[in-house]
PDB file of C-alpha atoms in Angstrom:
ATOM      1  CA  MET X   1     -66.332  74.384 -74.761  1.00 93.00           C
ATOM      2  CA  LEU X   2     -65.932  74.476 -78.490  1.00 93.00           C
ATOM      3  CA  ASP X   3     -64.212  77.313 -80.266  1.00 91.00           C
ATOM      4  CA  PRO X   4     -65.310  78.496 -83.570  1.00 92.00           C
ATOM      5  CA  PHE X   5     -63.308  76.085 -85.462  1.00 90.00           C
ATOM      6  CA  GLY X   6     -64.517  73.231 -83.315  1.00 93.00           C
ATOM      7  CA  ARG X   7     -61.878  72.518 -81.147  1.00 92.00           C
ATOM      8  CA  ASP X   8     -62.638  71.319 -77.776  1.00 95.00           C
ATOM      9  CA  ILE X   9     -60.926  73.647 -75.258  1.00 96.00           C
ATOM     10  CA  SER X  10     -60.197  71.316 -72.292  1.00 97.00           C
ATOM     11  CA  TYR X  11     -56.846  72.447 -71.214  1.00 95.00           C
ATOM     12  CA  LEU X  12     -56.296  75.929 -68.841  1.00 97.00           C
ATOM     13  CA  ARG X  13     -52.586  77.194 -68.273  1.00 96.00           C
ATOM     14  CA  VAL X  14     -52.764  79.824 -65.274  1.00 97.00           C
ATOM     15  CA  SER X  15     -49.693  81.981 -64.741  1.00 96.00           C
ATOM     16  CA  VAL X  16     -50.013  82.441 -60.962  1.00 97.00           C
ATOM     17  CA  THR X  17     -47.454  85.404 -60.804  1.00 95.00           C
ATOM     18  CA  ASP X  18     -45.280  87.230 -63.039  1.00 92.00           C
ATOM     19  CA  ARG X  19     -42.367  87.193 -60.844  1.00 92.00           C
ATOM     20  CA  CYS X  20     -39.574  84.847 -61.322  1.00 93.00           C
ATOM     21  CA  ASP X  21     -36.169  84.428 -59.393  1.00 91.00           C
ATOM     22  CA  PHE X  22     -34.454  84.072 -62.778  1.00 91.00           C
ATOM     23  CA  ARG X  23     -34.038  86.311 -65.564  1.00 90.00           C
ATOM     24  CA  CYS X  24     -33.584  84.016 -68.785  1.00 86.00           C
ATOM     25  CA  VAL X  25     -32.106  85.883 -71.669  1.00 84.00           C
ATOM     26  CA  TYR X  26     -34.844  84.597 -74.125  1.00 81.00           C
ATOM     27  CA  CYS X  27     -37.807  85.446 -71.810  1.00 80.00           C
ATOM     28  CA  MET X  28     -37.359  88.863 -69.791  1.00 78.00           C
ATOM     29  CA  SER X  29     -35.107  91.676 -69.448  1.00 80.00           C
ATOM     30  CA  GLU X  30     -32.703  91.685 -66.293  1.00 83.00           C
ATOM     31  CA  ASN X  31     -34.276  94.816 -64.927  1.00 83.00           C
ATOM     32  CA  MET X  32     -38.047  94.059 -65.210  1.00 82.00           C
ATOM     33  CA  THR X  33     -40.978  96.122 -63.862  1.00 83.00           C
ATOM     34  CA  PHE X  34     -43.331  93.582 -62.002  1.00 86.00           C
ATOM     35  CA  LEU X  35     -47.078  93.957 -61.586  1.00 88.00           C
ATOM     36  CA  PRO X  36     -48.289  95.777 -58.144  1.00 90.00           C
ATOM     37  CA  LYS X  37     -50.066  92.951 -55.883  1.00 87.00           C
ATOM     38  CA  SER X  38     -53.200  94.829 -56.305  1.00 87.00           C
ATOM     39  CA  ASP X  39     -53.580  93.890 -59.833  1.00 92.00           C
ATOM     40  CA  ILE X  40     -52.823  90.163 -59.114  1.00 96.00           C
ATOM     41  CA  LEU X  41     -55.716  87.684 -58.242  1.00 97.00           C
ATOM     42  CA  SER X  42     -55.535  86.440 -54.731  1.00 97.00           C
ATOM     43  CA  LEU X  43     -55.219  82.587 -54.227  1.00 98.00           C
ATOM     44  CA  GLU X  44     -59.010  82.597 -53.220  1.00 98.00           C
ATOM     45  CA  GLU X  45     -59.757  84.114 -56.765  1.00 98.00           C
ATOM     46  CA  LEU X  46     -57.657  81.805 -58.739  1.00 98.00           C
ATOM     47  CA  ASP X  47     -59.127  78.890 -56.933  1.00 98.00           C
ATOM     48  CA  ARG X  48     -62.819  80.351 -58.153  1.00 98.00           C
ATOM     49  CA  MET X  49     -61.441  81.040 -61.336  1.00 98.00           C
ATOM     50  CA  CYS X  50     -59.959  77.725 -61.965  1.00 98.00           C
ATOM     51  CA  SER X  51     -63.160  76.138 -60.726  1.00 98.00           C
ATOM     52  CA  ALA X  52     -65.223  77.955 -63.043  1.00 98.00           C
ATOM     53  CA  PHE X  53     -63.339  76.410 -66.060  1.00 98.00           C
ATOM     54  CA  VAL X  54     -63.119  72.969 -64.715  1.00 98.00           C
ATOM     55  CA  GLY X  55     -67.166  73.298 -64.749  1.00 98.00           C
ATOM     56  CA  LEU X  56     -67.137  74.271 -68.306  1.00 98.00           C
ATOM     57  CA  GLY X  57     -64.881  71.279 -69.140  1.00 97.00           C
ATOM     58  CA  VAL X  58     -61.326  72.036 -68.583  1.00 98.00           C
ATOM     59  CA  ARG X  59     -59.918  68.683 -67.906  1.00 98.00           C
ATOM     60  CA  LYS X  60     -56.328  69.458 -67.503  1.00 97.00           C
ATOM     61  CA  LEU X  61     -54.776  72.458 -65.562  1.00 98.00           C
ATOM     62  CA  ARG X  62     -51.041  73.591 -65.631  1.00 97.00           C
ATOM     63  CA  PHE X  63     -49.786  76.122 -63.100  1.00 98.00           C
ATOM     64  CA  THR X  64     -47.216  78.551 -64.702  1.00 96.00           C
ATOM     65  CA  GLY X  65     -45.487  81.818 -63.925  1.00 92.00           C
ATOM     66  CA  GLY X  66     -42.999  83.631 -63.713  1.00 91.00           C
ATOM     67  CA  GLU X  67     -41.907  81.026 -61.394  1.00 96.00           C
ATOM     68  CA  PRO X  68     -45.137  79.677 -59.808  1.00 97.00           C
ATOM     69  CA  LEU X  69     -43.178  78.142 -56.869  1.00 97.00           C
ATOM     70  CA  VAL X  70     -42.007  81.350 -55.561  1.00 96.00           C
ATOM     71  CA  ARG X  71     -45.675  82.862 -55.003  1.00 96.00           C
ATOM     72  CA  ARG X  72     -46.240  82.905 -51.244  1.00 96.00           C
ATOM     73  CA  ASN X  73     -48.576  80.188 -49.824  1.00 97.00           C
ATOM     74  CA  ILE X  74     -49.031  78.762 -53.608  1.00 98.00           C
ATOM     75  CA  MET X  75     -49.218  75.263 -52.223  1.00 98.00           C
ATOM     76  CA  SER X  76     -52.541  75.957 -50.717  1.00 98.00           C
ATOM     77  CA  LEU X  77     -53.922  76.595 -54.400  1.00 98.00           C
ATOM     78  CA  PHE X  78     -52.605  72.730 -55.378  1.00 98.00           C
ATOM     79  CA  ARG X  79     -54.412  71.624 -52.230  1.00 98.00           C
ATOM     80  CA  ASN X  80     -57.828  73.117 -53.285  1.00 98.00           C
ATOM     81  CA  MET X  81     -57.519  71.772 -56.629  1.00 98.00           C
ATOM     82  CA  GLN X  82     -57.352  68.327 -55.604  1.00 98.00           C
ATOM     83  CA  ARG X  83     -60.829  68.191 -54.688  1.00 98.00           C
ATOM     84  CA  HIS X  84     -61.267  68.437 -58.447  1.00 98.00           C
ATOM     85  CA  LEU X  85     -58.753  65.666 -58.931  1.00 98.00           C
ATOM     86  CA  GLU X  86     -60.699  63.435 -56.369  1.00 98.00           C
ATOM     87  CA  SER X  87     -64.176  64.124 -57.721  1.00 98.00           C
ATOM     88  CA  GLY X  88     -62.998  63.136 -61.195  1.00 98.00           C
ATOM     89  CA  ALA X  89     -63.699  66.508 -62.989  1.00 98.00           C
ATOM     90  CA  LEU X  90     -59.869  66.888 -63.458  1.00 98.00           C
ATOM     91  CA  GLU X  91     -57.872  64.520 -65.152  1.00 97.00           C
ATOM     92  CA  GLU X  92     -54.651  66.248 -63.859  1.00 97.00           C
ATOM     93  CA  VAL X  93     -52.923  69.244 -62.481  1.00 98.00           C
ATOM     94  CA  THR X  94     -49.472  70.122 -63.376  1.00 98.00           C
ATOM     95  CA  VAL X  95     -46.793  72.660 -62.949  1.00 98.00           C
ATOM     96  CA  THR X  96     -44.086  74.146 -65.151  1.00 97.00           C
ATOM     97  CA  THR X  97     -40.896  75.226 -62.883  1.00 97.00           C
ATOM     98  CA  ASN X  98     -37.397  76.359 -63.477  1.00 96.00           C
ATOM     99  CA  GLY X  99     -36.629  74.042 -60.409  1.00 97.00           C
ATOM    100  CA  SER X 100     -35.237  76.350 -58.128  1.00 97.00           C
ATOM    101  CA  GLN X 101     -37.758  75.755 -55.237  1.00 97.00           C
ATOM    102  CA  LEU X 102     -38.458  71.966 -56.160  1.00 98.00           C
ATOM    103  CA  GLY X 103     -36.392  70.914 -53.277  1.00 97.00           C
ATOM    104  CA  ARG X 104     -38.686  72.575 -51.073  1.00 97.00           C
ATOM    105  CA  PHE X 105     -42.180  71.725 -52.496  1.00 98.00           C
ATOM    106  CA  ALA X 106     -41.658  68.347 -54.641  1.00 98.00           C
ATOM    107  CA  HIS X 107     -43.084  65.988 -51.899  1.00 98.00           C
ATOM    108  CA  GLU X 108     -45.922  68.122 -51.079  1.00 98.00           C
ATOM    109  CA  LEU X 109     -46.838  68.532 -54.712  1.00 98.00           C
ATOM    110  CA  TYR X 110     -47.026  64.773 -54.894  1.00 98.00           C
ATOM    111  CA  ASP X 111     -49.342  64.914 -52.002  1.00 98.00           C
ATOM    112  CA  CYS X 112     -51.560  67.360 -53.638  1.00 98.00           C
ATOM    113  CA  GLY X 113     -52.082  64.830 -56.455  1.00 98.00           C
ATOM    114  CA  VAL X 114     -49.577  66.366 -59.006  1.00 98.00           C
ATOM    115  CA  ARG X 115     -47.869  63.576 -60.931  1.00 98.00           C
ATOM    116  CA  ARG X 116     -45.768  65.387 -63.559  1.00 97.00           C
ATOM    117  CA  VAL X 117     -43.679  68.449 -63.727  1.00 98.00           C
ATOM    118  CA  ASN X 118     -42.140  70.186 -66.448  1.00 97.00           C
ATOM    119  CA  VAL X 119     -38.722  71.698 -65.435  1.00 98.00           C
ATOM    120  CA  SER X 120     -37.038  74.467 -67.736  1.00 95.00           C
ATOM    121  CA  ILE X 121     -33.516  73.743 -68.171  1.00 96.00           C
ATOM    122  CA  ASP X 122     -31.515  74.830 -71.072  1.00 95.00           C
ATOM    123  CA  THR X 123     -27.944  73.530 -70.362  1.00 96.00           C
ATOM    124  CA  LEU X 124     -25.903  71.167 -67.981  1.00 97.00           C
ATOM    125  CA  ASP X 125     -22.898  73.501 -68.336  1.00 96.00           C
ATOM    126  CA  PRO X 126     -23.009  75.515 -64.755  1.00 96.00           C
ATOM    127  CA  GLU X 127     -21.317  78.681 -66.413  1.00 95.00           C
ATOM    128  CA  LYS X 128     -23.685  78.466 -69.411  1.00 94.00           C
ATOM    129  CA  PHE X 129     -26.555  78.076 -67.313  1.00 95.00           C
ATOM    130  CA  LYS X 130     -25.875  81.266 -65.076  1.00 95.00           C
ATOM    131  CA  ALA X 131     -25.085  83.237 -68.228  1.00 92.00           C
ATOM    132  CA  ILE X 132     -28.718  82.074 -69.792  1.00 91.00           C
ATOM    133  CA  THR X 133     -30.553  82.463 -66.590  1.00 93.00           C
ATOM    134  CA  ARG X 134     -28.738  85.401 -65.303  1.00 93.00           C
ATOM    135  CA  TRP X 135     -29.403  84.517 -61.671  1.00 91.00           C
ATOM    136  CA  GLY X 136     -29.864  80.944 -61.640  1.00 93.00           C
ATOM    137  CA  ARG X 137     -27.725  78.255 -60.012  1.00 95.00           C
ATOM    138  CA  LEU X 138     -27.624  74.833 -61.929  1.00 97.00           C
ATOM    139  CA  ASP X 139     -26.563  72.765 -58.685  1.00 97.00           C
ATOM    140  CA  GLN X 140     -29.860  74.150 -56.812  1.00 97.00           C
ATOM    141  CA  VAL X 141     -32.015  72.969 -59.896  1.00 97.00           C
ATOM    142  CA  LEU X 142     -30.407  69.431 -60.297  1.00 98.00           C
ATOM    143  CA  GLU X 143     -30.894  69.014 -56.555  1.00 98.00           C
ATOM    144  CA  GLY X 144     -34.407  70.037 -57.032  1.00 98.00           C
ATOM    145  CA  ILE X 145     -35.094  67.767 -59.903  1.00 98.00           C
ATOM    146  CA  GLU X 146     -33.501  64.822 -58.070  1.00 98.00           C
ATOM    147  CA  THR X 147     -36.085  65.326 -55.086  1.00 98.00           C
ATOM    148  CA  ALA X 148     -38.943  65.330 -57.410  1.00 98.00           C
ATOM    149  CA  LYS X 149     -37.771  62.099 -58.873  1.00 98.00           C
ATOM    150  CA  ARG X 150     -37.657  60.495 -55.287  1.00 98.00           C
ATOM    151  CA  ALA X 151     -40.990  61.975 -54.510  1.00 98.00           C
ATOM    152  CA  GLY X 152     -42.572  60.124 -57.240  1.00 98.00           C
ATOM    153  CA  LEU X 153     -43.070  63.031 -59.878  1.00 98.00           C
ATOM    154  CA  LYS X 154     -42.424  62.328 -63.595  1.00 98.00           C
ATOM    155  CA  VAL X 155     -39.959  64.869 -64.587  1.00 98.00           C
ATOM    156  CA  LYS X 156     -39.844  66.277 -68.285  1.00 97.00           C
ATOM    157  CA  ILE X 157     -37.211  68.656 -69.468  1.00 98.00           C
ATOM    158  CA  ASN X 158     -37.707  71.856 -71.431  1.00 96.00           C
ATOM    159  CA  ALA X 159     -35.039  73.236 -73.318  1.00 95.00           C
ATOM    160  CA  VAL X 160     -35.266  76.249 -75.573  1.00 92.00           C
ATOM    161  CA  ALA X 161     -32.953  75.836 -78.822  1.00 92.00           C
ATOM    162  CA  LEU X 162     -30.497  78.592 -78.660  1.00 89.00           C
ATOM    163  CA  LYS X 163     -28.436  79.160 -81.913  1.00 89.00           C
ATOM    164  CA  GLY X 164     -24.537  79.388 -80.687  1.00 90.00           C
ATOM    165  CA  VAL X 165     -25.479  78.718 -77.165  1.00 89.00           C
ATOM    166  CA  ASN X 166     -26.572  75.322 -76.304  1.00 93.00           C
ATOM    167  CA  ASP X 167     -27.239  73.778 -79.931  1.00 93.00           C
ATOM    168  CA  VAL X 168     -23.989  71.722 -79.430  1.00 94.00           C
ATOM    169  CA  GLU X 169     -25.028  70.148 -76.284  1.00 96.00           C
ATOM    170  CA  LEU X 170     -28.727  69.303 -76.898  1.00 97.00           C
ATOM    171  CA  GLY X 171     -27.629  65.368 -77.798  1.00 97.00           C
ATOM    172  CA  ASP X 172     -25.637  65.382 -74.544  1.00 98.00           C
ATOM    173  CA  MET X 173     -28.774  66.564 -72.665  1.00 98.00           C
ATOM    174  CA  LEU X 174     -30.900  64.232 -74.490  1.00 98.00           C
ATOM    175  CA  GLN X 175     -28.599  61.367 -73.296  1.00 98.00           C
ATOM    176  CA  TRP X 176     -28.567  62.531 -69.749  1.00 98.00           C
ATOM    177  CA  CYS X 177     -32.528  62.702 -69.683  1.00 98.00           C
ATOM    178  CA  GLY X 178     -32.680  59.320 -71.015  1.00 97.00           C
ATOM    179  CA  ASP X 179     -29.998  57.882 -68.330  1.00 97.00           C
ATOM    180  CA  ASN X 180     -32.149  59.481 -65.555  1.00 97.00           C
ATOM    181  CA  GLY X 181     -35.683  58.437 -66.798  1.00 96.00           C
ATOM    182  CA  TYR X 182     -36.702  61.982 -67.737  1.00 97.00           C
ATOM    183  CA  ASP X 183     -38.530  63.004 -71.082  1.00 96.00           C
ATOM    184  CA  MET X 184     -37.244  66.037 -72.903  1.00 97.00           C
ATOM    185  CA  THR X 185     -39.039  68.563 -74.947  1.00 96.00           C
ATOM    186  CA  VAL X 186     -36.997  71.123 -77.120  1.00 96.00           C
ATOM    187  CA  ILE X 187     -38.589  74.612 -77.957  1.00 92.00           C
ATOM    188  CA  GLU X 188     -38.143  77.192 -80.566  1.00 87.00           C
ATOM    189  CA  VAL X 189     -37.469  80.715 -79.422  1.00 82.00           C
ATOM    190  CA  MET X 190     -41.022  82.915 -79.277  1.00 67.00           C
ATOM    191  CA  PRO X 191     -40.906  86.290 -80.508  1.00 57.00           C
ATOM    192  CA  MET X 192     -42.886  87.512 -76.955  1.00 45.00           C
ATOM    193  CA  GLY X 193     -41.784  90.667 -74.911  1.00 46.00           C
ATOM    194  CA  ASP X 194     -38.751  93.025 -74.909  1.00 48.00           C
ATOM    195  CA  ILE X 195     -35.926  90.827 -73.676  1.00 41.00           C
ATOM    196  CA  GLY X 196     -33.397  93.953 -73.319  1.00 48.00           C
ATOM    197  CA  GLY X 197     -30.207  93.923 -75.511  1.00 50.00           C
ATOM    198  CA  GLU X 198     -30.619  90.239 -76.808  1.00 48.00           C
ATOM    199  CA  ASP X 199     -31.638  89.611 -80.319  1.00 51.00           C
ATOM    200  CA  ARG X 200     -33.903  86.864 -81.214  1.00 50.00           C
ATOM    201  CA  VAL X 201     -32.851  86.529 -84.714  1.00 57.00           C
ATOM    202  CA  ASP X 202     -29.424  85.539 -83.310  1.00 68.00           C
ATOM    203  CA  GLN X 203     -31.215  83.282 -80.602  1.00 71.00           C
ATOM    204  CA  TYR X 204     -33.594  81.345 -83.150  1.00 83.00           C
ATOM    205  CA  LEU X 205     -32.550  77.879 -84.298  1.00 87.00           C
ATOM    206  CA  PRO X 206     -35.120  75.976 -86.372  1.00 89.00           C
ATOM    207  CA  LEU X 207     -36.149  72.759 -84.758  1.00 91.00           C
ATOM    208  CA  SER X 208     -35.681  70.985 -88.321  1.00 92.00           C
ATOM    209  CA  MET X 209     -32.184  71.542 -88.073  1.00 93.00           C
ATOM    210  CA  VAL X 210     -31.845  70.337 -84.300  1.00 95.00           C
ATOM    211  CA  ARG X 211     -33.812  67.149 -85.153  1.00 96.00           C
ATOM    212  CA  ALA X 212     -31.587  66.380 -88.275  1.00 96.00           C
ATOM    213  CA  LYS X 213     -28.348  67.009 -86.015  1.00 96.00           C
ATOM    214  CA  LEU X 214     -29.707  64.686 -83.369  1.00 97.00           C
ATOM    215  CA  ALA X 215     -30.698  62.035 -85.856  1.00 98.00           C
ATOM    216  CA  GLU X 216     -26.850  61.633 -86.597  1.00 98.00           C
ATOM    217  CA  ARG X 217     -26.750  60.324 -83.075  1.00 98.00           C
ATOM    218  CA  PHE X 218     -30.155  58.788 -82.078  1.00 98.00           C
ATOM    219  CA  THR X 219     -32.806  56.801 -83.785  1.00 98.00           C
ATOM    220  CA  LEU X 220     -35.832  59.066 -83.814  1.00 98.00           C
ATOM    221  CA  THR X 221     -38.943  57.395 -84.555  1.00 98.00           C
ATOM    222  CA  ASP X 222     -42.481  59.479 -84.568  1.00 95.00           C
ATOM    223  CA  ASN X 223     -45.015  58.312 -82.336  1.00 94.00           C
ATOM    224  CA  GLU X 224     -48.793  59.276 -81.349  1.00 91.00           C
ATOM    225  CA  TYR X 225     -47.753  60.159 -77.839  1.00 90.00           C
ATOM    226  CA  LYS X 226     -49.919  63.140 -76.409  1.00 85.00           C
ATOM    227  CA  THR X 227     -49.899  65.083 -72.978  1.00 80.00           C
ATOM    228  CA  GLY X 228     -52.157  67.599 -74.184  1.00 74.00           C
ATOM    229  CA  GLY X 229     -49.845  70.240 -75.059  1.00 75.00           C
ATOM    230  CA  PRO X 230     -48.488  71.490 -78.450  1.00 81.00           C
ATOM    231  CA  ALA X 231     -45.428  68.913 -78.539  1.00 86.00           C
ATOM    232  CA  ARG X 232     -44.795  66.410 -81.181  1.00 91.00           C
ATOM    233  CA  TYR X 233     -43.163  63.345 -79.754  1.00 95.00           C
ATOM    234  CA  VAL X 234     -40.540  60.961 -81.053  1.00 97.00           C
ATOM    235  CA  ASP X 235     -39.226  57.658 -79.491  1.00 97.00           C
ATOM    236  CA  VAL X 236     -35.341  57.806 -78.739  1.00 98.00           C
ATOM    237  CA  GLY X 237     -34.218  54.176 -79.439  1.00 97.00           C
ATOM    238  CA  GLU X 238     -30.829  54.348 -77.829  1.00 97.00           C
ATOM    239  CA  THR X 239     -32.389  55.721 -74.639  1.00 96.00           C
ATOM    240  CA  GLY X 240     -35.888  54.209 -74.419  1.00 95.00           C
ATOM    241  CA  GLY X 241     -37.042  57.807 -73.597  1.00 95.00           C
ATOM    242  CA  ARG X 242     -39.292  60.466 -75.531  1.00 97.00           C
ATOM    243  CA  LEU X 243     -38.296  63.611 -77.225  1.00 97.00           C
ATOM    244  CA  GLY X 244     -40.614  66.490 -78.066  1.00 96.00           C
ATOM    245  CA  PHE X 245     -40.529  69.162 -80.471  1.00 94.00           C
ATOM    246  CA  ILE X 246     -42.354  72.545 -80.014  1.00 89.00           C
ATOM    247  CA  THR X 247     -42.096  74.582 -83.149  1.00 82.00           C
ATOM    248  CA  PRO X 248     -44.447  77.519 -83.107  1.00 61.00           C
ATOM    249  CA  LEU X 249     -42.244  79.031 -86.127  1.00 54.00           C
ATOM    250  CA  THR X 250     -41.341  76.049 -88.609  1.00 47.00           C
ATOM    251  CA  HIS X 251     -44.523  74.004 -87.876  1.00 49.00           C
ATOM    252  CA  ASN X 252     -47.233  75.508 -85.906  1.00 54.00           C
ATOM    253  CA  PHE X 253     -49.611  73.512 -83.803  1.00 59.00           C
ATOM    254  CA  CYS X 254     -52.694  75.873 -84.140  1.00 73.00           C
ATOM    255  CA  GLU X 255     -54.869  73.288 -85.847  1.00 75.00           C
ATOM    256  CA  SER X 256     -54.892  71.206 -82.834  1.00 76.00           C
ATOM    257  CA  CYS X 257     -54.948  73.840 -80.116  1.00 85.00           C
ATOM    258  CA  ASN X 258     -57.070  73.048 -77.038  1.00 90.00           C
ATOM    259  CA  ARG X 259     -55.590  75.507 -74.634  1.00 91.00           C
ATOM    260  CA  VAL X 260     -56.346  79.073 -73.403  1.00 94.00           C
ATOM    261  CA  ARG X 261     -54.043  81.114 -71.047  1.00 95.00           C
ATOM    262  CA  LEU X 262     -54.903  82.804 -68.063  1.00 97.00           C
ATOM    263  CA  THR X 263     -52.790  85.623 -66.544  1.00 95.00           C
ATOM    264  CA  CYS X 264     -51.972  86.328 -62.643  1.00 95.00           C
ATOM    265  CA  THR X 265     -54.151  89.387 -63.346  1.00 96.00           C
ATOM    266  CA  GLY X 266     -57.263  87.677 -64.773  1.00 97.00           C
ATOM    267  CA  THR X 267     -56.926  88.228 -68.308  1.00 96.00           C
ATOM    268  CA  LEU X 268     -57.496  85.423 -70.643  1.00 97.00           C
ATOM    269  CA  TYR X 269     -55.389  84.899 -73.648  1.00 93.00           C
ATOM    270  CA  MET X 270     -57.408  82.801 -76.231  1.00 91.00           C
ATOM    271  CA  CYS X 271     -53.969  82.633 -78.319  1.00 86.00           C
ATOM    272  CA  LEU X 272     -50.658  82.719 -77.204  1.00 77.00           C
ATOM    273  CA  GLY X 273     -49.312  84.857 -80.260  1.00 71.00           C
ATOM    274  CA  GLN X 274     -52.523  86.964 -80.431  1.00 77.00           C
ATOM    275  CA  ASP X 275     -53.424  90.227 -78.588  1.00 80.00           C
ATOM    276  CA  ASP X 276     -57.123  89.744 -78.352  1.00 86.00           C
ATOM    277  CA  ALA X 277     -57.847  89.004 -74.527  1.00 93.00           C
ATOM    278  CA  ALA X 278     -60.892  88.808 -72.307  1.00 97.00           C
ATOM    279  CA  ASP X 279     -60.806  90.786 -68.928  1.00 97.00           C
ATOM    280  CA  LEU X 280     -62.023  87.732 -66.198  1.00 98.00           C
ATOM    281  CA  ARG X 281     -61.045  89.822 -63.273  1.00 98.00           C
ATOM    282  CA  ALA X 282     -63.866  92.285 -63.684  1.00 97.00           C
ATOM    283  CA  PRO X 283     -66.915  89.952 -63.671  1.00 98.00           C
ATOM    284  CA  LEU X 284     -65.210  87.728 -60.970  1.00 98.00           C
ATOM    285  CA  ARG X 285     -64.892  90.690 -58.654  1.00 97.00           C
ATOM    286  CA  ALA X 286     -68.377  92.375 -59.674  1.00 97.00           C
ATOM    287  CA  SER X 287     -70.553  89.349 -58.318  1.00 96.00           C
ATOM    288  CA  GLU X 288     -70.358  86.363 -55.821  1.00 95.00           C
ATOM    289  CA  SER X 289     -72.389  84.712 -58.366  1.00 97.00           C
ATOM    290  CA  ASP X 290     -70.308  82.766 -60.949  1.00 97.00           C
ATOM    291  CA  GLU X 291     -72.888  83.500 -63.947  1.00 97.00           C
ATOM    292  CA  PRO X 292     -71.199  86.752 -65.082  1.00 98.00           C
ATOM    293  CA  LEU X 293     -67.701  84.932 -65.126  1.00 98.00           C
ATOM    294  CA  VAL X 294     -68.994  81.864 -66.753  1.00 98.00           C
ATOM    295  CA  ALA X 295     -70.571  84.146 -69.516  1.00 98.00           C
ATOM    296  CA  ALA X 296     -67.490  86.005 -70.105  1.00 98.00           C
ATOM    297  CA  ILE X 297     -65.318  82.908 -70.449  1.00 98.00           C
ATOM    298  CA  GLU X 298     -67.923  81.486 -72.857  1.00 98.00           C
ATOM    299  CA  GLU X 299     -67.844  84.655 -75.118  1.00 97.00           C
ATOM    300  CA  ALA X 300     -64.073  84.535 -75.050  1.00 96.00           C
ATOM    301  CA  ILE X 301     -64.148  81.139 -76.079  1.00 96.00           C
ATOM    302  CA  GLY X 302     -66.263  82.180 -79.128  1.00 95.00           C
ATOM    303  CA  ARG X 303     -63.612  84.265 -80.597  1.00 93.00           C
ATOM    304  CA  LYS X 304     -60.448  81.953 -80.262  1.00 92.00           C
ATOM    305  CA  PRO X 305     -58.497  82.711 -83.466  1.00 85.00           C
ATOM    306  CA  LYS X 306     -57.376  79.925 -85.780  1.00 82.00           C
ATOM    307  CA  GLY X 307     -53.972  80.760 -84.752  1.00 75.00           C
ATOM    308  CA  HIS X 308     -50.890  82.741 -84.185  1.00 58.00           C
ATOM    309  CA  ASP X 309     -48.634  84.782 -86.622  1.00 55.00           C
ATOM    310  CA  PHE X 310     -45.098  84.204 -85.203  1.00 46.00           C
ATOM    311  CA  ILE X 311     -42.039  85.386 -87.480  1.00 45.00           C
ATOM    312  CA  ILE X 312     -38.543  85.686 -86.643  1.00 40.00           C
ATOM    313  CA  ASP X 313     -36.231  87.133 -89.368  1.00 43.00           C
ATOM    314  CA  ARG X 314     -33.990  89.980 -89.993  1.00 42.00           C
ATOM    315  CA  ARG X 315     -37.085  92.193 -90.970  1.00 47.00           C
ATOM    316  CA  ASN X 316     -39.110  90.582 -88.275  1.00 45.00           C
ATOM    317  CA  ASN X 317     -36.516  90.590 -85.038  1.00 47.00           C
ATOM    318  CA  GLY X 318     -38.983  92.564 -82.680  1.00 47.00           C
ATOM    319  CA  PRO X 319     -41.487  90.906 -80.394  1.00 46.00           C
ATOM    320  CA  ALA X 320     -44.576  89.853 -82.079  1.00 45.00           C
ATOM    321  CA  VAL X 321     -46.475  90.739 -78.929  1.00 49.00           C
ATOM    322  CA  SER X 322     -45.353  93.034 -76.301  1.00 52.00           C
ATOM    323  CA  ARG X 323     -46.488  91.102 -73.097  1.00 50.00           C
ATOM    324  CA  HIS X 324     -43.492  88.680 -72.128  1.00 53.00           C
ATOM    325  CA  MET X 325     -44.088  84.779 -71.868  1.00 55.00           C
ATOM    326  CA  SER X 326     -44.057  85.070 -68.159  1.00 55.00           C
ATOM    327  CA  VAL X 327     -47.356  87.355 -67.995  1.00 56.00           C
ATOM    328  CA  THR X 328     -49.041  84.923 -70.563  1.00 63.00           C
ATOM    329  CA  GLY X 329     -48.583  81.592 -68.420  1.00 57.00           C
ATOM    330  CA  GLY X 330     -45.995  79.980 -70.587  1.00 54.00           C
TER     331      GLY X 330
END
């Protein structure tokens, strides 16, 4: 599938639920109102939806949330996607998780053909972790990550850079990742959704500053490594690991965007930072044939925008889009 700018759309990120067992301060309000179950695609509908995208050329599939592993019977969807891996239609199925449920599901994920997981963890300080996630327990997440490693899953740690919160420990986190064989990606705060009393201007830390600070301690060498996502990677000389930077504000990654995002309600967002969307649930439910769904997908890809317009400063301190990251699919 080619978009209007000649980009091959080969990567689908799917939010299987808007629910999460954490309430991270940069992601959502503590008192969230979640979608009614009737609005959510069933697991069978998600299978059919993902399979339609695979038939159109999607090669990489990532399940996100919310927290994807809190959805009841979610492993049946992973098992069903295994047929596309075995046929060669899909190159990989991956998952982004907060790690709280990895202790339960890591071995089963591996058995279903998953080989990589991204775990969101912003600090190794238990009290700070609890403050950032509001509801999370660091020990549970670390145990889950260790279980994933033993199961054979390659682990990448995703950390959102938060000014005055975890900026002083990103170097220690990078060393910890290197010591344990994990890659790491640092992400800028994204202006999405109402997060309650938190102020994203106060949270926002440009990754140019993060890289400069890390370079005082580590030898960082640019490389050409790609995973299909927006991160730009460097080799870390002292650990032998890799460090990625996702910079939607200081250096957007739109020129090479190869992905679209499907919400748990069947809404397709062609761009993370734009409101234009396509309702795929209606054509999916209107016919047992996939023809109307395929036509709707192709029409949507035909109007994928060139890029997003994220800005965070004192004049632009509200959300760029009203929906939360947990709704959009990471």
